[in-house]
mmCIF file of C-alpha atoms in Angstrom:
data_model
loop_
_atom_site.group_PDB
_atom_site.id
_atom_site.type_symbol
_atom_site.label_atom_id
_atom_site.label_comp_id
_atom_site.label_asym_id
_atom_site.label_seq_id
_atom_site.Cartn_x
_atom_site.Cartn_y
_atom_site.Cartn_z
ATOM 1 C CA MET U 1058 80.723 102.085 76.545
ATOM 2 C CA LYS U 1059 80.840 98.320 75.959
ATOM 3 C CA PRO U 1060 78.797 95.965 78.171
ATOM 4 C CA GLY U 1061 80.755 94.998 81.216
ATOM 5 C CA GLY U 1062 83.212 97.843 80.693
ATOM 6 C CA ALA U 1063 82.503 99.445 84.037
ATOM 7 C CA ALA U 1064 85.779 98.605 85.771
ATOM 8 C CA ALA U 1065 87.589 101.771 84.671
ATOM 9 C CA PRO U 1066 84.859 104.258 85.668
ATOM 10 C CA ILE U 1067 84.276 102.398 88.939
ATOM 11 C CA PHE U 1068 87.977 102.629 89.765
ATOM 12 C CA SER U 1069 88.111 106.302 88.771
ATOM 13 C CA LEU U 1070 85.039 107.214 90.804
ATOM 14 C CA GLY U 1071 86.385 105.205 93.737
ATOM 15 C CA VAL U 1072 89.620 107.210 93.701
ATOM 16 C CA VAL U 1073 87.702 110.505 93.481
ATOM 17 C CA LEU U 1074 85.448 109.384 96.333
ATOM 18 C CA LEU U 1075 88.424 108.575 98.578
ATOM 19 C CA ALA U 1076 89.948 111.975 97.780
ATOM 20 C CA ALA U 1077 86.648 113.667 98.615
ATOM 21 C CA MET U 1078 86.463 111.797 101.925
ATOM 22 C CA ALA U 1079 89.985 112.955 102.822
ATOM 23 C CA PHE U 1080 89.085 116.533 101.916
ATOM 24 C CA SER U 1081 85.891 116.279 103.968
ATOM 25 C CA LEU U 1082 87.878 115.091 106.990
ATOM 26 C CA ALA U 1083 90.080 118.176 106.708
ATOM 27 C CA LEU U 1084 87.167 120.596 106.360
ATOM 28 C CA GLY U 1085 85.625 122.211 109.429
ATOM 29 C CA ARG U 1086 85.773 125.021 111.958
ATOM 30 C CA TYR U 1087 89.141 123.664 113.085
ATOM 31 C CA PRO U 1088 90.822 123.306 109.677
ATOM 32 C CA LEU U 1089 93.270 120.500 109.089
ATOM 33 C CA THR U 1090 95.621 119.775 106.227
ATOM 34 C CA LEU U 1091 96.090 116.469 104.457
ATOM 35 C CA SER U 1092 99.522 116.274 106.115
ATOM 36 C CA ASP U 1093 97.810 116.523 109.529
ATOM 37 C CA ILE U 1094 95.579 113.589 108.600
ATOM 38 C CA GLY U 1095 98.603 111.696 107.294
ATOM 39 C CA GLU U 1096 100.479 112.302 110.560
ATOM 40 C CA PHE U 1097 97.532 111.015 112.577
ATOM 41 C CA VAL U 1098 97.153 107.883 110.429
ATOM 42 C CA GLN U 1099 100.868 107.123 110.706
ATOM 43 C CA ALA U 1100 100.810 107.652 114.481
ATOM 44 C CA SER U 1101 97.743 105.393 114.792
ATOM 45 C CA LEU U 1102 99.601 102.679 112.889
ATOM 46 C CA GLY U 1103 102.696 103.117 115.071
ATOM 47 C CA LEU U 1104 104.809 104.384 112.164
ATOM 48 C CA ARG U 1105 105.764 107.676 113.816
ATOM 49 C CA GLU U 1106 105.744 109.467 117.144
ATOM 50 C CA LEU U 1107 103.250 112.219 117.919
ATOM 51 C CA ALA U 1108 102.901 114.290 121.082
ATOM 52 C CA PRO U 1109 100.086 112.899 123.282
ATOM 53 C CA GLU U 1110 98.235 116.232 123.336
ATOM 54 C CA ARG U 1111 98.475 116.550 119.569
ATOM 55 C CA TYR U 1112 97.350 112.955 119.041
ATOM 56 C CA ALA U 1113 94.388 113.372 121.399
ATOM 57 C CA LEU U 1114 93.296 116.549 119.597
ATOM 58 C CA LEU U 1115 93.529 114.971 116.152
ATOM 59 C CA HIS U 1116 91.758 111.822 117.363
ATOM 60 C CA ASN U 1117 88.870 113.874 118.729
ATOM 61 C CA ILE U 1118 88.493 115.948 115.567
ATOM 62 C CA ILE U 1119 89.039 113.217 112.976
ATOM 63 C CA VAL U 1120 87.679 110.051 114.583
ATOM 64 C CA ASP U 1121 85.069 111.261 117.051
ATOM 65 C CA ILE U 1122 83.568 114.210 115.166
ATOM 66 C CA ARG U 1123 84.239 114.116 111.430
ATOM 67 C CA LEU U 1124 84.756 110.470 110.483
ATOM 68 C CA PRO U 1125 81.212 109.319 111.465
ATOM 69 C CA ARG U 1126 79.514 111.953 109.327
ATOM 70 C CA VAL U 1127 81.897 111.392 106.401
ATOM 71 C CA LEU U 1128 81.183 107.661 106.462
ATOM 72 C CA ALA U 1129 77.475 108.339 106.910
ATOM 73 C CA ALA U 1130 77.392 110.730 103.956
ATOM 74 C CA ALA U 1131 79.090 108.196 101.679
ATOM 75 C CA LEU U 1132 76.962 105.295 102.907
ATOM 76 C CA ILE U 1133 73.631 107.127 102.777
ATOM 77 C CA GLY U 1134 74.390 108.743 99.416
ATOM 78 C CA ALA U 1135 75.245 105.356 97.920
ATOM 79 C CA ALA U 1136 72.146 103.722 99.429
ATOM 80 C CA LEU U 1137 69.717 106.400 98.223
ATOM 81 C CA ALA U 1138 71.242 106.559 94.743
ATOM 82 C CA ILE U 1139 71.302 102.813 94.131
ATOM 83 C CA SER U 1140 67.800 102.353 95.537
ATOM 84 C CA GLY U 1141 66.567 105.134 93.233
ATOM 85 C CA THR U 1142 68.252 103.416 90.285
ATOM 86 C CA ALA U 1143 66.649 100.099 91.226
ATOM 87 C CA PHE U 1144 63.175 101.636 91.558
ATOM 88 C CA GLN U 1145 63.549 103.392 88.202
ATOM 89 C CA ALA U 1146 64.538 100.096 86.593
ATOM 90 C CA ILE U 1147 61.674 98.175 88.196
ATOM 91 C CA PHE U 1148 59.016 100.739 87.260
ATOM 92 C CA ARG U 1149 60.727 101.601 83.952
ATOM 93 C CA ASN U 1150 60.310 105.281 84.746
ATOM 94 C CA PRO U 1151 63.213 107.762 85.162
ATOM 95 C CA LEU U 1152 61.098 110.021 87.390
ATOM 96 C CA VAL U 1153 60.687 107.445 90.169
ATOM 97 C CA SER U 1154 62.546 107.931 93.461
ATOM 98 C CA PRO U 1155 62.981 105.865 96.675
ATOM 99 C CA GLY U 1156 59.969 107.631 98.204
ATOM 100 C CA ILE U 1157 57.562 106.327 95.547
ATOM 101 C CA LEU U 1158 56.115 103.608 97.814
ATOM 102 C CA GLY U 1159 55.683 105.789 100.901
ATOM 103 C CA VAL U 1160 59.070 105.313 102.590
ATOM 104 C CA LEU U 1161 59.548 108.998 103.367
ATOM 105 C CA GLY U 1162 56.059 109.552 104.759
ATOM 106 C CA GLY U 1163 56.272 106.473 106.951
ATOM 107 C CA ALA U 1164 59.762 107.280 108.234
ATOM 108 C CA GLY U 1165 58.789 110.876 108.972
ATOM 109 C CA PHE U 1166 55.751 109.767 110.948
ATOM 110 C CA GLY U 1167 57.740 107.165 112.884
ATOM 111 C CA ALA U 1168 60.503 109.609 113.773
ATOM 112 C CA ALA U 1169 57.967 112.212 114.861
ATOM 113 C CA ILE U 1170 56.285 109.672 117.158
ATOM 114 C CA GLY U 1171 59.703 108.739 118.573
ATOM 115 C CA LEU U 1172 60.576 112.372 119.247
ATOM 116 C CA LEU U 1173 57.165 112.892 120.805
ATOM 117 C CA ILE U 1174 57.263 109.974 123.241
ATOM 118 C CA SER U 1175 60.973 109.659 124.006
ATOM 119 C CA GLY U 1176 63.525 111.587 121.983
ATOM 120 C CA HIS U 1177 66.180 108.883 122.449
ATOM 121 C CA TRP U 1178 68.017 108.125 119.206
ATOM 122 C CA ILE U 1179 67.310 104.373 119.391
ATOM 123 C CA VAL U 1180 63.565 104.940 119.736
ATOM 124 C CA VAL U 1181 63.522 107.530 116.946
ATOM 125 C CA GLN U 1182 65.504 105.375 114.521
ATOM 126 C CA LEU U 1183 63.616 102.170 115.269
ATOM 127 C CA LEU U 1184 60.230 103.815 114.847
ATOM 128 C CA ALA U 1185 61.330 105.632 111.690
ATOM 129 C CA PHE U 1186 62.587 102.369 110.187
ATOM 130 C CA ALA U 1187 59.536 100.349 111.278
ATOM 131 C CA MET U 1188 57.023 102.889 109.995
ATOM 132 C CA ALA U 1189 58.877 103.212 106.679
ATOM 133 C CA LEU U 1190 58.551 99.459 106.163
ATOM 134 C CA LEU U 1191 54.915 99.564 107.301
ATOM 135 C CA ALA U 1192 54.140 102.319 104.786
ATOM 136 C CA VAL U 1193 55.633 100.284 101.930
ATOM 137 C CA ALA U 1194 53.827 97.129 103.087
ATOM 138 C CA LEU U 1195 50.557 99.073 103.148
ATOM 139 C CA GLY U 1196 51.214 100.414 99.654
ATOM 140 C CA ILE U 1197 51.861 96.896 98.329
ATOM 141 C CA LEU U 1198 48.747 95.629 100.136
ATOM 142 C CA ILE U 1199 46.611 98.331 98.538
ATOM 143 C CA ALA U 1200 48.088 97.491 95.134
ATOM 144 C CA ASN U 1201 47.091 93.830 95.539
ATOM 145 C CA LEU U 1202 43.742 94.502 97.211
ATOM 146 C CA PHE U 1203 41.601 93.784 94.179
ATOM 147 C CA GLY U 1204 43.850 91.411 92.295
ATOM 148 C CA PRO U 1205 47.497 90.923 91.322
ATOM 149 C CA GLY U 1206 49.439 94.170 91.623
ATOM 150 C CA THR U 1207 50.583 95.919 88.456
ATOM 151 C CA MET U 1208 53.077 98.725 87.971
ATOM 152 C CA VAL U 1209 50.331 101.326 88.023
ATOM 153 C CA THR U 1210 48.592 99.933 91.098
ATOM 154 C CA LEU U 1211 51.922 99.680 92.945
ATOM 155 C CA ILE U 1212 52.618 103.361 92.294
ATOM 156 C CA LEU U 1213 49.062 104.341 93.249
ATOM 157 C CA GLY U 1214 49.261 102.210 96.386
ATOM 158 C CA GLY U 1215 52.521 103.930 97.347
ATOM 159 C CA ILE U 1216 51.003 107.360 96.738
ATOM 160 C CA ILE U 1217 47.987 106.526 98.913
ATOM 161 C CA SER U 1218 50.164 105.091 101.684
ATOM 162 C CA GLY U 1219 52.527 108.062 101.574
ATOM 163 C CA ALA U 1220 49.609 110.494 101.726
ATOM 164 C CA LEU U 1221 48.154 108.656 104.738
ATOM 165 C CA PHE U 1222 51.397 108.765 106.721
ATOM 166 C CA THR U 1223 52.011 112.380 105.720
ATOM 167 C CA ALA U 1224 48.579 113.224 107.143
ATOM 168 C CA LEU U 1225 49.400 111.309 110.328
ATOM 169 C CA LEU U 1226 52.683 113.227 110.542
ATOM 170 C CA SER U 1227 50.738 116.491 110.316
ATOM 171 C CA ILE U 1228 48.569 115.375 113.240
ATOM 172 C CA VAL U 1229 51.669 114.611 115.322
ATOM 173 C CA LYS U 1230 53.187 118.008 114.465
ATOM 174 C CA TYR U 1231 49.925 119.722 115.398
ATOM 175 C CA THR U 1232 49.821 118.038 118.809
ATOM 176 C CA ALA U 1233 53.553 118.426 119.583
ATOM 177 C CA ASP U 1234 54.877 120.966 122.061
ATOM 178 C CA PRO U 1235 55.635 124.024 119.871
ATOM 179 C CA TYR U 1236 58.627 125.047 122.010
ATOM 180 C CA ASN U 1237 60.504 121.763 122.420
ATOM 181 C CA GLN U 1238 59.138 118.863 120.401
ATOM 182 C CA LEU U 1239 57.985 120.590 117.201
ATOM 183 C CA PRO U 1240 61.370 122.210 116.399
ATOM 184 C CA ALA U 1241 63.082 118.829 116.857
ATOM 185 C CA ILE U 1242 60.578 117.162 114.493
ATOM 186 C CA VAL U 1243 60.938 119.883 111.854
ATOM 187 C CA TYR U 1244 64.755 119.759 112.078
ATOM 188 C CA TRP U 1245 64.767 115.968 111.695
ATOM 189 C CA LEU U 1246 62.526 116.190 108.646
ATOM 190 C CA MET U 1247 65.057 118.544 107.000
ATOM 191 C CA GLY U 1248 67.755 115.863 107.173
ATOM 192 C CA SER U 1249 71.047 116.222 108.991
ATOM 193 C CA LEU U 1250 74.307 114.373 109.605
ATOM 194 C CA GLN U 1251 75.291 116.569 112.532
ATOM 195 C CA SER U 1252 74.304 114.178 115.325
ATOM 196 C CA ILE U 1253 75.497 110.941 113.746
ATOM 197 C CA GLU U 1254 77.968 108.962 115.825
ATOM 198 C CA MET U 1255 80.024 105.875 115.111
ATOM 199 C CA LYS U 1256 77.533 103.700 116.997
ATOM 200 C CA HIS U 1257 74.846 104.694 114.482
ATOM 201 C CA ILE U 1258 77.127 103.774 111.581
ATOM 202 C CA SER U 1259 78.008 100.408 113.103
ATOM 203 C CA VAL U 1260 74.324 99.467 113.301
ATOM 204 C CA VAL U 1261 73.411 100.184 109.677
ATOM 205 C CA THR U 1262 76.626 99.568 107.715
ATOM 206 C CA VAL U 1263 76.303 95.801 107.292
ATOM 207 C CA PRO U 1264 72.627 95.714 106.180
ATOM 208 C CA ILE U 1265 73.052 98.718 103.873
ATOM 209 C CA MET U 1266 76.208 97.290 102.277
ATOM 210 C CA ALA U 1267 74.479 93.916 101.908
ATOM 211 C CA GLY U 1268 71.576 95.629 100.162
ATOM 212 C CA ILE U 1269 73.920 97.594 97.870
ATOM 213 C CA VAL U 1270 75.811 94.432 96.891
ATOM 214 C CA GLY U 1271 72.557 92.522 96.402
ATOM 215 C CA LEU U 1272 71.091 95.193 94.132
ATOM 216 C CA THR U 1273 74.346 95.403 92.172
ATOM 217 C CA LEU U 1274 74.196 91.658 91.512
ATOM 218 C CA CYS U 1275 70.671 92.082 90.127
ATOM 219 C CA GLY U 1276 71.881 94.366 87.343
ATOM 220 C CA ARG U 1277 71.647 91.876 84.477
ATOM 221 C CA VAL U 1278 68.270 90.616 85.675
ATOM 222 C CA LEU U 1279 66.954 94.179 85.720
ATOM 223 C CA ASP U 1280 68.308 94.638 82.194
ATOM 224 C CA ALA U 1281 66.208 91.646 81.169
ATOM 225 C CA LEU U 1282 63.156 93.117 82.909
ATOM 226 C CA SER U 1283 63.632 96.384 81.020
ATOM 227 C CA MET U 1284 62.690 94.564 77.823
ATOM 228 C CA GLY U 1285 59.263 93.694 79.258
ATOM 229 C CA ASP U 1286 57.842 90.986 81.487
ATOM 230 C CA ASP U 1287 57.130 88.508 78.681
ATOM 231 C CA GLU U 1288 60.608 88.788 77.202
ATOM 232 C CA ALA U 1289 62.151 88.416 80.675
ATOM 233 C CA ARG U 1290 60.121 85.252 81.308
ATOM 234 C CA THR U 1291 61.357 83.729 78.057
ATOM 235 C CA LEU U 1292 64.891 84.271 79.389
ATOM 236 C CA GLY U 1293 64.004 82.365 82.561
ATOM 237 C CA VAL U 1294 63.649 85.361 84.869
ATOM 238 C CA PRO U 1295 61.114 84.895 87.714
ATOM 239 C CA VAL U 1296 59.573 88.324 87.144
ATOM 240 C CA LYS U 1297 57.362 88.646 90.208
ATOM 241 C CA ALA U 1298 59.985 87.316 92.629
ATOM 242 C CA VAL U 1299 62.683 89.593 91.203
ATOM 243 C CA ARG U 1300 60.405 92.639 91.197
ATOM 244 C CA TYR U 1301 59.344 92.279 94.819
ATOM 245 C CA GLY U 1302 62.812 91.186 95.918
ATOM 246 C CA VAL U 1303 64.389 94.326 94.445
ATOM 247 C CA ILE U 1304 61.630 96.489 95.923
ATOM 248 C CA ILE U 1305 62.219 94.978 99.369
ATOM 249 C CA ALA U 1306 66.017 95.386 99.192
ATOM 250 C CA ALA U 1307 65.800 98.967 97.898
ATOM 251 C CA THR U 1308 63.178 99.815 100.510
ATOM 252 C CA LEU U 1309 65.261 98.381 103.360
ATOM 253 C CA ILE U 1310 68.400 100.365 102.564
ATOM 254 C CA SER U 1311 66.523 103.607 101.865
ATOM 255 C CA ALA U 1312 64.518 103.180 105.088
ATOM 256 C CA LEU U 1313 67.716 102.588 107.071
ATOM 257 C CA SER U 1314 69.254 105.697 105.524
ATOM 258 C CA VAL U 1315 66.253 107.854 106.355
ATOM 259 C CA SER U 1316 66.063 106.455 109.886
ATOM 260 C CA ILE U 1317 69.533 107.719 110.847
ATOM 261 C CA ALA U 1318 69.758 110.962 108.864
ATOM 262 C CA GLY U 1319 66.225 112.180 108.281
ATOM 263 C CA ILE U 1320 64.692 112.955 104.912
ATOM 264 C CA ILE U 1321 67.338 113.784 102.300
ATOM 265 C CA GLY U 1322 65.662 114.406 98.977
ATOM 266 C CA TRP U 1323 66.733 114.400 95.323
ATOM 267 C CA VAL U 1324 69.667 111.999 95.710
ATOM 268 C CA GLY U 1325 67.641 108.974 94.605
ATOM 269 C CA LEU U 1326 66.010 110.883 91.743
ATOM 270 C CA MET U 1327 68.728 113.106 90.307
ATOM 271 C CA VAL U 1328 71.865 110.947 90.686
ATOM 272 C CA PRO U 1329 70.538 107.889 88.738
ATOM 273 C CA ASN U 1330 69.490 110.117 85.820
ATOM 274 C CA PHE U 1331 72.845 111.868 85.830
ATOM 275 C CA ALA U 1332 74.653 108.517 85.940
ATOM 276 C CA ARG U 1333 72.498 107.248 83.081
ATOM 277 C CA LEU U 1334 73.546 110.191 80.931
ATOM 278 C CA LEU U 1335 77.217 109.562 81.697
ATOM 279 C CA PHE U 1336 77.398 105.771 81.535
ATOM 280 C CA GLY U 1337 74.384 104.562 79.557
ATOM 281 C CA PRO U 1338 71.220 102.661 80.490
ATOM 282 C CA SER U 1339 72.676 99.231 81.309
ATOM 283 C CA ASN U 1340 71.741 98.476 84.924
ATOM 284 C CA ALA U 1341 74.691 96.110 85.292
ATOM 285 C CA ARG U 1342 76.943 99.190 85.031
ATOM 286 C CA LEU U 1343 74.516 101.796 86.278
ATOM 287 C CA LEU U 1344 73.839 100.360 89.745
ATOM 288 C CA PRO U 1345 77.432 100.390 91.121
ATOM 289 C CA LEU U 1346 78.267 103.652 89.355
ATOM 290 C CA SER U 1347 75.138 105.319 90.744
ATOM 291 C CA ALA U 1348 76.131 104.214 94.235
ATOM 292 C CA LEU U 1349 79.565 105.818 93.870
ATOM 293 C CA LEU U 1350 78.126 109.011 92.366
ATOM 294 C CA GLY U 1351 75.521 109.191 95.135
ATOM 295 C CA ALA U 1352 78.202 108.859 97.799
ATOM 296 C CA LEU U 1353 80.271 111.577 96.116
ATOM 297 C CA PHE U 1354 77.260 113.882 95.707
ATOM 298 C CA LEU U 1355 76.188 113.634 99.343
ATOM 299 C CA LEU U 1356 79.773 114.148 100.538
ATOM 300 C CA CYS U 1357 79.957 117.371 98.523
ATOM 301 C CA ALA U 1358 76.560 118.446 99.847
ATOM 302 C CA ASP U 1359 77.721 117.801 103.417
ATOM 303 C CA CYS U 1360 80.851 119.886 102.852
ATOM 304 C CA LEU U 1361 78.648 122.753 101.686
ATOM 305 C CA ALA U 1362 76.202 122.245 104.563
ATOM 306 C CA ARG U 1363 78.898 122.755 107.186
ATOM 307 C CA GLY U 1364 81.242 125.048 105.288
ATOM 308 C CA VAL U 1365 79.162 127.771 103.660
ATOM 309 C CA THR U 1366 78.063 129.543 106.855
ATOM 310 C CA THR U 1367 79.075 129.471 110.515
ATOM 311 C CA ALA U 1368 75.760 127.778 111.378
ATOM 312 C CA GLU U 1369 75.336 124.367 109.769
ATOM 313 C CA ILE U 1370 72.601 124.110 107.142
ATOM 314 C CA PRO U 1371 70.448 120.938 107.195
ATOM 315 C CA ILE U 1372 71.769 118.731 104.427
ATOM 316 C CA GLY U 1373 68.285 118.053 103.062
ATOM 317 C CA ILE U 1374 68.027 121.736 102.138
ATOM 318 C CA VAL U 1375 71.415 121.628 100.405
ATOM 319 C CA THR U 1376 70.525 118.542 98.326
ATOM 320 C CA GLU U 1377 67.315 120.218 97.198
ATOM 321 C CA LEU U 1378 69.112 123.422 96.230
ATOM 322 C CA LEU U 1379 71.740 121.428 94.321
ATOM 323 C CA GLY U 1380 69.380 118.808 92.941
ATOM 324 C CA ILE U 1381 66.771 121.069 91.378
ATOM 325 C CA PRO U 1382 69.051 122.947 88.929
ATOM 326 C CA ALA U 1383 71.072 119.800 88.220
ATOM 327 C CA PHE U 1384 67.913 117.854 87.409
ATOM 328 C CA ILE U 1385 66.657 120.671 85.157
ATOM 329 C CA LEU U 1386 69.929 120.437 83.205
ATOM 330 C CA VAL U 1387 69.526 116.703 82.592
ATOM 331 C CA LEU U 1388 65.738 116.740 82.170
ATOM 332 C CA GLY U 1389 65.875 117.584 78.475
ATOM 333 C CA ARG U 1390 68.105 114.587 77.775
ATOM 334 C CA THR U 1391 66.514 112.117 80.197
ATOM 335 C CA ARG U 1392 64.087 110.609 77.710
ATOM 336 C CA ARG U 1393 66.763 110.094 75.058
ATOM 337 C CA ALA U 1394 69.152 108.542 77.579
ATOM 338 C CA TRP U 1395 66.425 106.285 78.967
ATOM 339 C CA LEU U 1396 65.499 105.077 75.506
#
């Protein structure tokens, strides 16, 4: 694929993503057809008449129940995938994921504290987001504790920070009420889109989309960084500012995603590697294409989570079950694709 030739695959993936969103809106315990969705859209736009009872039923199913989780799946999948791609580019390692700097441990601890002291969704999401950022800040602080941070010390700092917050999470789980609070904490940690409402989406859409656009615009700079710090500096790239700027942007959108949906693994690790095999290593192409593939992957996982059995499966379990075999399939070719 020639440099800059990403318009065609972006358009194709965009069309497939829209089709998947329409299919996801039709899927559920009360099945709808695409014609039902088309009737509702036309009635909402005033293009046709629809019986009030029928319109109210379709509005409740499509807008109130299914649309928030469909939008959330696409938004969160895109955010996790593009942040994973950005982290892999920054650390020049295809096995890096958004949780490398302690985001998941911090968010899990914050959400557990929120469920322990309140249980209100605002408290849970704010604490999850705040603790995720605190965990990353602590990891960066540890990396720079004894001098300027390097790639290795950043990773080690993130591992230490993540381990600390995971231990704190274990303490919270140990002290939680085993009949009420502990099940809620465990369920949140599995990841779920079941309780997401439109008010949650409205809070996070703008910052997540801003982060996705910002990371996409950094594609060529990250391509320069992939050649090494010295080569990037000769091209006029402010290496340290770009590195920490990308880390902050990727951390913000992954932390926001985790704060509203819990811990959803493998998206930020598996999707970027799969996209790299399909579209090549150029970050200018890879970042937007990874976002679209991540949105599509999480939409499919959500359809399976609520369609395989009568009881909904936490989506974090589904992404792990799908991600592990998929990653094994691409693992043998990852090094060749990365090089």
